[in-house]
Amino acid sequence: MLKVRVVIKYRHCTGLLSMKVTDDVVCLQYKTDQAQDVKKFEKFQNQLMRLMVSRECRSSLMEME
């Protein structure tokens, strides 16, 4: 089973947005203060949430059958 954690933080005082992705073996970090990148983060997060929900729905349907 693949386990990955994603942490997204925004610091208003510095205007810095950071994302950290880890699977406990590899850790990737990205930081930006550009508004264009903030919009990309928002799109990424929305897609990630949709994927997580759809997989849960599929797995729960498979368990019911």
PDB file of C-alpha atoms in Angstrom:
ATOM      1  CA  MET A   1       0.000   0.000   0.000  1.00  0.00           C
ATOM      2  CA  LEU A   2       1.336   3.414  -0.963  1.00  0.00           C
ATOM      3  CA  LYS A   3       1.266   6.038   1.783  1.00  0.00           C
ATOM      4  CA  VAL A   4       2.090   9.647   1.043  1.00  0.00           C
ATOM      5  CA  ARG A   5       1.586  12.751   3.157  1.00  0.00           C
ATOM      6  CA  VAL A   6       1.139  16.240   1.732  1.00  0.00           C
ATOM      7  CA  VAL A   7       1.399  19.366   3.885  1.00  0.00           C
ATOM      8  CA  ILE A   8       0.626  22.793   2.462  1.00  0.00           C
ATOM      9  CA  LYS A   9       1.284  25.891   4.564  1.00  0.00           C
ATOM     10  CA  TYR A  10       0.796  29.574   3.899  1.00  0.00           C
ATOM     11  CA  ARG A  11       2.511  32.218   6.029  1.00  0.00           C
ATOM     12  CA  HIS A  12       0.677  35.508   5.663  1.00  0.00           C
ATOM     13  CA  CYS A  13       3.407  37.565   7.355  1.00  0.00           C
ATOM     14  CA  THR A  14       5.989  36.553   4.741  1.00  0.00           C
ATOM     15  CA  GLY A  15       3.604  35.726   1.891  1.00  0.00           C
ATOM     16  CA  LEU A  16       5.310  32.355   1.531  1.00  0.00           C
ATOM     17  CA  LEU A  17       3.505  29.202   0.441  1.00  0.00           C
ATOM     18  CA  SER A  18       5.237  25.884   1.021  1.00  0.00           C
ATOM     19  CA  MET A  19       4.380  22.307   0.125  1.00  0.00           C
ATOM     20  CA  LYS A  20       6.001  19.226   1.589  1.00  0.00           C
ATOM     21  CA  VAL A  21       5.382  15.726   0.178  1.00  0.00           C
ATOM     22  CA  THR A  22       6.836  12.660   1.860  1.00  0.00           C
ATOM     23  CA  ASP A  23       6.500   8.886   1.882  1.00  0.00           C
ATOM     24  CA  ASP A  24       8.945   8.524   4.811  1.00  0.00           C
ATOM     25  CA  VAL A  25      11.729   7.590   2.375  1.00  0.00           C
ATOM     26  CA  VAL A  26      11.837  10.635   0.107  1.00  0.00           C
ATOM     27  CA  CYS A  27      10.847  14.157   1.128  1.00  0.00           C
ATOM     28  CA  LEU A  28      10.154  16.846  -1.478  1.00  0.00           C
ATOM     29  CA  GLN A  29       9.698  20.519  -0.582  1.00  0.00           C
ATOM     30  CA  TYR A  30       8.649  23.483  -2.679  1.00  0.00           C
ATOM     31  CA  LYS A  31       8.376  27.103  -1.534  1.00  0.00           C
ATOM     32  CA  THR A  32       7.164  30.148  -3.416  1.00  0.00           C
ATOM     33  CA  ASP A  33       5.926  33.680  -2.966  1.00  0.00           C
ATOM     34  CA  GLN A  34       4.531  34.084  -6.499  1.00  0.00           C
ATOM     35  CA  ALA A  35       0.742  34.515  -6.881  1.00  0.00           C
ATOM     36  CA  GLN A  36       0.719  32.426 -10.070  1.00  0.00           C
ATOM     37  CA  ASP A  37       2.218  29.465  -8.199  1.00  0.00           C
ATOM     38  CA  VAL A  38      -0.363  29.842  -5.421  1.00  0.00           C
ATOM     39  CA  LYS A  39      -3.112  29.271  -8.003  1.00  0.00           C
ATOM     40  CA  LYS A  40      -1.291  26.163  -9.247  1.00  0.00           C
ATOM     41  CA  PHE A  41      -1.119  24.878  -5.660  1.00  0.00           C
ATOM     42  CA  GLU A  42      -4.855  25.408  -5.300  1.00  0.00           C
ATOM     43  CA  LYS A  43      -5.576  23.460  -8.511  1.00  0.00           C
ATOM     44  CA  PHE A  44      -3.228  20.671  -7.415  1.00  0.00           C
ATOM     45  CA  GLN A  45      -4.902  20.412  -4.025  1.00  0.00           C
ATOM     46  CA  ASN A  46      -8.380  20.288  -5.588  1.00  0.00           C
ATOM     47  CA  GLN A  47      -7.317  17.501  -7.969  1.00  0.00           C
ATOM     48  CA  LEU A  48      -5.708  15.585  -5.123  1.00  0.00           C
ATOM     49  CA  MET A  49      -8.868  15.789  -3.016  1.00  0.00           C
ATOM     50  CA  ARG A  50     -11.021  14.624  -5.939  1.00  0.00           C
ATOM     51  CA  LEU A  51      -8.735  11.633  -6.538  1.00  0.00           C
ATOM     52  CA  MET A  52      -8.726  10.661  -2.880  1.00  0.00           C
ATOM     53  CA  VAL A  53     -12.512  10.793  -2.657  1.00  0.00           C
ATOM     54  CA  SER A  54     -13.043   8.868  -5.882  1.00  0.00           C
ATOM     55  CA  ARG A  55     -10.716   6.069  -4.768  1.00  0.00           C
ATOM     56  CA  GLU A  56     -12.518   5.802  -1.436  1.00  0.00           C
ATOM     57  CA  CYS A  57     -15.842   5.574  -3.227  1.00  0.00           C
ATOM     58  CA  ARG A  58     -14.543   2.868  -5.555  1.00  0.00           C
ATOM     59  CA  SER A  59     -13.036   0.828  -2.725  1.00  0.00           C
ATOM     60  CA  SER A  60     -16.202   1.072  -0.616  1.00  0.00           C
ATOM     61  CA  LEU A  61     -18.283  -0.036  -3.604  1.00  0.00           C
ATOM     62  CA  MET A  62     -15.981  -3.009  -4.159  1.00  0.00           C
ATOM     63  CA  GLU A  63     -16.320  -4.015  -0.507  1.00  0.00           C
ATOM     64  CA  MET A  64     -20.121  -3.956  -0.758  1.00  0.00           C
ATOM     65  CA  GLU A  65     -20.150  -6.336  -3.735  1.00  0.00           C
TER      66      GLU A  65
END
